[in-house]
mmCIF file with all atom_site columns, C-alpha atoms in Angstrom:
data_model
loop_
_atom_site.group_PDB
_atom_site.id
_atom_site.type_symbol
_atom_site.label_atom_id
_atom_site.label_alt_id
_atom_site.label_comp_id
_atom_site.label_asym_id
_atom_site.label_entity_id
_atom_site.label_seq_id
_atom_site.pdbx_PDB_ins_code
_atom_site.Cartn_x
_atom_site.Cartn_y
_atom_site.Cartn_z
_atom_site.occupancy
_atom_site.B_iso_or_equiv
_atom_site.pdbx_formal_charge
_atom_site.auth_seq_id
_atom_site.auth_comp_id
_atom_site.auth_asym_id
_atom_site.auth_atom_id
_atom_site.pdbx_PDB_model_num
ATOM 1  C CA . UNK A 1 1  ? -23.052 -23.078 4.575   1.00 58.00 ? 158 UNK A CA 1
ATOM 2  C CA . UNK A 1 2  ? -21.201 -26.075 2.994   1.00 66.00 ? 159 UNK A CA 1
ATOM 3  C CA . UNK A 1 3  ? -20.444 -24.173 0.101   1.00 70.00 ? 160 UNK A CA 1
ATOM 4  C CA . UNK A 1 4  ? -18.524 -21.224 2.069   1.00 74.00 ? 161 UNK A CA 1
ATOM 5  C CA . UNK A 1 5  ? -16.598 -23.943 3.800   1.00 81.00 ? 162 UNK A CA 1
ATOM 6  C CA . UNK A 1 6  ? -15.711 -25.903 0.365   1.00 78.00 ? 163 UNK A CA 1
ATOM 7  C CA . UNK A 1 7  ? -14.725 -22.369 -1.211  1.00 77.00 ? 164 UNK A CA 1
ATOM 8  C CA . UNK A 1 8  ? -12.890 -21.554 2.031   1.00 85.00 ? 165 UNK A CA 1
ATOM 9  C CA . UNK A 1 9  ? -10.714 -24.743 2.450   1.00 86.00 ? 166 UNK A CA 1
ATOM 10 C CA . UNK A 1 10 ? -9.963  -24.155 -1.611  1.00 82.00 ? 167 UNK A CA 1
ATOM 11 C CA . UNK A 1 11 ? -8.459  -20.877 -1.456  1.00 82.00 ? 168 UNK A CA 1
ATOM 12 C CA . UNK A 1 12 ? -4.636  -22.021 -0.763  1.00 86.00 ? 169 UNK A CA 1
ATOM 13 C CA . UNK A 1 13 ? -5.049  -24.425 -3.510  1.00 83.00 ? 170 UNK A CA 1
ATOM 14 C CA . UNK A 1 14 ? -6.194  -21.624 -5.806  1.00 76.00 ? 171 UNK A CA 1
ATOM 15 C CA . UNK A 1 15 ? -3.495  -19.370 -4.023  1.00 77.00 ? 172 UNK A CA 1
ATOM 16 C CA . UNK A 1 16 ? -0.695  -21.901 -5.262  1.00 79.00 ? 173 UNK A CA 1
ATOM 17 C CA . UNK A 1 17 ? -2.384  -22.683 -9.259  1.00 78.00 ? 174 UNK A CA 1
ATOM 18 C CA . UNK A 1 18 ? -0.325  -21.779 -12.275 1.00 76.00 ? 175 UNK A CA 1
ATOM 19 C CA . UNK A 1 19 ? -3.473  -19.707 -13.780 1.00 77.00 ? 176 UNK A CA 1
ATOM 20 C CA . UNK A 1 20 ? -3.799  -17.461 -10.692 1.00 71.00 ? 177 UNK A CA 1
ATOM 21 C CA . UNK A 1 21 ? -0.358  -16.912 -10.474 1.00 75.00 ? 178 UNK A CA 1
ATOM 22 C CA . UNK A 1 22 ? -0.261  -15.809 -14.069 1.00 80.00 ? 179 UNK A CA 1
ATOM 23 C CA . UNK A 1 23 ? -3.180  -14.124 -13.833 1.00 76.00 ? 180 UNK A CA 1
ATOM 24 C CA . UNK A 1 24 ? -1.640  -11.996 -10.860 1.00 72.00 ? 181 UNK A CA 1
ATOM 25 C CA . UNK A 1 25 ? 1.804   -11.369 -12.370 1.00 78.00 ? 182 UNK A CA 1
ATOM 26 C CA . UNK A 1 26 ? 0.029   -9.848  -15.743 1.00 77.00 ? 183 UNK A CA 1
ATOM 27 C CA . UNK A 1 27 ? -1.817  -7.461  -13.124 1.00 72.00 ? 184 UNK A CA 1
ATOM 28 C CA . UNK A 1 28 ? 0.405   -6.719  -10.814 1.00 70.00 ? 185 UNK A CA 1
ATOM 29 C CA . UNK A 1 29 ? 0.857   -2.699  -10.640 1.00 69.00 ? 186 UNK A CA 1
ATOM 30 C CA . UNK A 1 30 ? -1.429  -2.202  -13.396 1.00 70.00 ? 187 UNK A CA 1
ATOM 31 C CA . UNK A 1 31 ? -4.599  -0.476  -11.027 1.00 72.00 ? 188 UNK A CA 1
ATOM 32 C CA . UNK A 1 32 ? -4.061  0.251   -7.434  1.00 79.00 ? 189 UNK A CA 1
ATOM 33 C CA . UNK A 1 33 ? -7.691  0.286   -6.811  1.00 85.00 ? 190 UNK A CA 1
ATOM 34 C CA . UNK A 1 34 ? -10.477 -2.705  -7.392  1.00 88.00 ? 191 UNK A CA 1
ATOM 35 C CA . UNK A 1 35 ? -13.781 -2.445  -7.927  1.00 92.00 ? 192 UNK A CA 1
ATOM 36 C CA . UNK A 1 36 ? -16.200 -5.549  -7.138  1.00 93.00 ? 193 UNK A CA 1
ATOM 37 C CA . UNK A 1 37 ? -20.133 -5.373  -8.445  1.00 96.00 ? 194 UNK A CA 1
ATOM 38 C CA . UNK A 1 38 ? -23.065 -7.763  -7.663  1.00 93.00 ? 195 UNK A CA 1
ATOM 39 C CA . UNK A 1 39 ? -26.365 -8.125  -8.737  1.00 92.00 ? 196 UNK A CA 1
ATOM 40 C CA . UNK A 1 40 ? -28.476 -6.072  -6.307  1.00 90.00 ? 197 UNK A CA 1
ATOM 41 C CA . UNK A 1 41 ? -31.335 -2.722  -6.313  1.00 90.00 ? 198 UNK A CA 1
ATOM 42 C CA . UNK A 1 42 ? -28.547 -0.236  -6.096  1.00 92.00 ? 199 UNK A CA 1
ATOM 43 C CA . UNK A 1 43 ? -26.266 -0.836  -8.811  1.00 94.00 ? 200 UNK A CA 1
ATOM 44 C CA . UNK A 1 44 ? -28.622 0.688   -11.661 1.00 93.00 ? 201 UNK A CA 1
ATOM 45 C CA . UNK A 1 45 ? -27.707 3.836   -10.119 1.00 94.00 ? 202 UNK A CA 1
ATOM 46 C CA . UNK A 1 46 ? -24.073 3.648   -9.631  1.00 94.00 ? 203 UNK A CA 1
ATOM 47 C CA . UNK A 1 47 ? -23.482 2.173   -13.068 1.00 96.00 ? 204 UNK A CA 1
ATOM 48 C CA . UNK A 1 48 ? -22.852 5.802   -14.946 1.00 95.00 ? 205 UNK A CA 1
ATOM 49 C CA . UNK A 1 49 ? -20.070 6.087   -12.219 1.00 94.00 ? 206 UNK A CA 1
ATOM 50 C CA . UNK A 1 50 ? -18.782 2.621   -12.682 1.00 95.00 ? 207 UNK A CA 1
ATOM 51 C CA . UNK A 1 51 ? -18.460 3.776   -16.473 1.00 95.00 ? 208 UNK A CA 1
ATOM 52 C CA . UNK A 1 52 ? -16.425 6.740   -15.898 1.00 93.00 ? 209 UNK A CA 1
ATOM 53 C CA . UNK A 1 53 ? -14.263 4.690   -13.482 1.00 91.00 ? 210 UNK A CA 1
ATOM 54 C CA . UNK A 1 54 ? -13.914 1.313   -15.621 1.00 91.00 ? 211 UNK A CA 1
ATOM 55 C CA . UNK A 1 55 ? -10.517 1.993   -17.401 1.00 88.00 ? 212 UNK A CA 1
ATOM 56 C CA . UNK A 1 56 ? -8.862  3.028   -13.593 1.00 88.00 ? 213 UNK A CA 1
ATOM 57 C CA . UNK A 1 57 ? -9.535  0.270   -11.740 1.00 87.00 ? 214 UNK A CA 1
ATOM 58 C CA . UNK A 1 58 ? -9.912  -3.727  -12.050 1.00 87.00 ? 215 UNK A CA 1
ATOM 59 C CA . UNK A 1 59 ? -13.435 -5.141  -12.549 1.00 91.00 ? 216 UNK A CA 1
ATOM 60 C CA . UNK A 1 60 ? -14.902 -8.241  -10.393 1.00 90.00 ? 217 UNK A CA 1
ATOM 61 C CA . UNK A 1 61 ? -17.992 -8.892  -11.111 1.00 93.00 ? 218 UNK A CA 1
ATOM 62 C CA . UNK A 1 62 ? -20.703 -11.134 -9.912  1.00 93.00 ? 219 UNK A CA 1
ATOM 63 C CA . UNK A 1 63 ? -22.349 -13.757 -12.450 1.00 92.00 ? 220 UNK A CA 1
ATOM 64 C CA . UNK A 1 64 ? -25.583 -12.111 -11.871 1.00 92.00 ? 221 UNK A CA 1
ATOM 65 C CA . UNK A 1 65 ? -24.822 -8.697  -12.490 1.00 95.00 ? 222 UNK A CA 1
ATOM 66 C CA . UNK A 1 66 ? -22.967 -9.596  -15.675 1.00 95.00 ? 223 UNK A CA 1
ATOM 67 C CA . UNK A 1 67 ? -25.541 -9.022  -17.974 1.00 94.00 ? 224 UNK A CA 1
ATOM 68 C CA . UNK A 1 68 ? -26.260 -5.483  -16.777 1.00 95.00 ? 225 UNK A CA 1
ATOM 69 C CA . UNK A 1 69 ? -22.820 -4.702  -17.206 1.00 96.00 ? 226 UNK A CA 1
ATOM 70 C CA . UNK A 1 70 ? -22.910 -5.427  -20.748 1.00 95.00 ? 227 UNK A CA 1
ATOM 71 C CA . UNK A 1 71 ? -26.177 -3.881  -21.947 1.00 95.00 ? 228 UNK A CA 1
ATOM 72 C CA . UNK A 1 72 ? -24.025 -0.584  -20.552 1.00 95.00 ? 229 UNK A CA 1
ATOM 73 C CA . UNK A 1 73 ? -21.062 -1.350  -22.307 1.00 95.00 ? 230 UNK A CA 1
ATOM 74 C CA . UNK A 1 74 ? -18.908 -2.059  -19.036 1.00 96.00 ? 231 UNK A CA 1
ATOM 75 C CA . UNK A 1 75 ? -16.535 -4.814  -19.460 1.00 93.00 ? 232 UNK A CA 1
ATOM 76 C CA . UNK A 1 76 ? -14.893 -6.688  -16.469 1.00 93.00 ? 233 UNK A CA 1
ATOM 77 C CA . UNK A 1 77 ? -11.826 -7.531  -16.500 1.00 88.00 ? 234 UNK A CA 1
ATOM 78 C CA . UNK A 1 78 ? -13.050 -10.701 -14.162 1.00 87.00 ? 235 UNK A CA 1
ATOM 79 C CA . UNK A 1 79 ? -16.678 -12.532 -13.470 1.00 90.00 ? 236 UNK A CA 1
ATOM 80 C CA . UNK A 1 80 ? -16.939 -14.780 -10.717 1.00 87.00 ? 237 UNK A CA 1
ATOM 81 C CA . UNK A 1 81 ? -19.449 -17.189 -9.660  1.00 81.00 ? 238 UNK A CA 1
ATOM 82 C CA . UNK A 1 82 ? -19.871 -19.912 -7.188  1.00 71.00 ? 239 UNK A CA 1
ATOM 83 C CA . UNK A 1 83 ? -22.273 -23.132 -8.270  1.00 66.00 ? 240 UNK A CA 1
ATOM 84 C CA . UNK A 1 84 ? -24.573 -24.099 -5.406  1.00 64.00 ? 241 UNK A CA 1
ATOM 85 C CA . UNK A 1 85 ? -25.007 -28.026 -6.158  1.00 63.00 ? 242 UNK A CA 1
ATOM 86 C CA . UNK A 1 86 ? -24.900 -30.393 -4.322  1.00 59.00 ? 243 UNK A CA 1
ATOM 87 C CA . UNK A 1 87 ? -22.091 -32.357 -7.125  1.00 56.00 ? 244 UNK A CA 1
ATOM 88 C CA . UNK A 1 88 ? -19.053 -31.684 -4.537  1.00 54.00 ? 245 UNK A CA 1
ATOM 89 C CA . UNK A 1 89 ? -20.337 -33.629 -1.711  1.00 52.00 ? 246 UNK A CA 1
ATOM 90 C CA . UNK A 1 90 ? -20.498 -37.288 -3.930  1.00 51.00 ? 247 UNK A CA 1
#
């Protein structure tokens, strides 16, 4: 639960930082749609749909379904991943 809060009280910081400013001017009415993937039993079977779709729409994808992704050719455009230690409380 500490680690939604810490990620929650961050996002106006990240909101205001240079890189995700940049990162949303360069992709700013390049896709109107988004597509986000995890790691979980049912994305096997969408991933010949996420193919077709890949060059349409912008890419988020979870850490743990990265590696899937690749072995099918499917390139995000982002990965995201949030590190569960204990480090930000000391």
């Amino acid at each position: 639960l500490l680690t939604y809060e810490q990620f929650l009280q961050n996002i106006p910081s990240m909101l205001e930082s240079i890189p995700f400013q940049r990162i949303l001017s360069e992709r700013k009415n390049k896709f109107e749609n988004a597509i986000v993937v995890s790691a979980g039993p049912s994305l096997a079977k969408q991933l010949s749909l996420l193919k077709v779709y890949q060059d349409k729409a912008v890419i988020f994808c979870a850490d743990g379904a990265l590696s899937m992704l690749e072995k099918e050719g499917i390139a995000p455009d982002y990965v995201t991943n949030l590190d569960y230690s204990d480090w930000p409380i000391k």
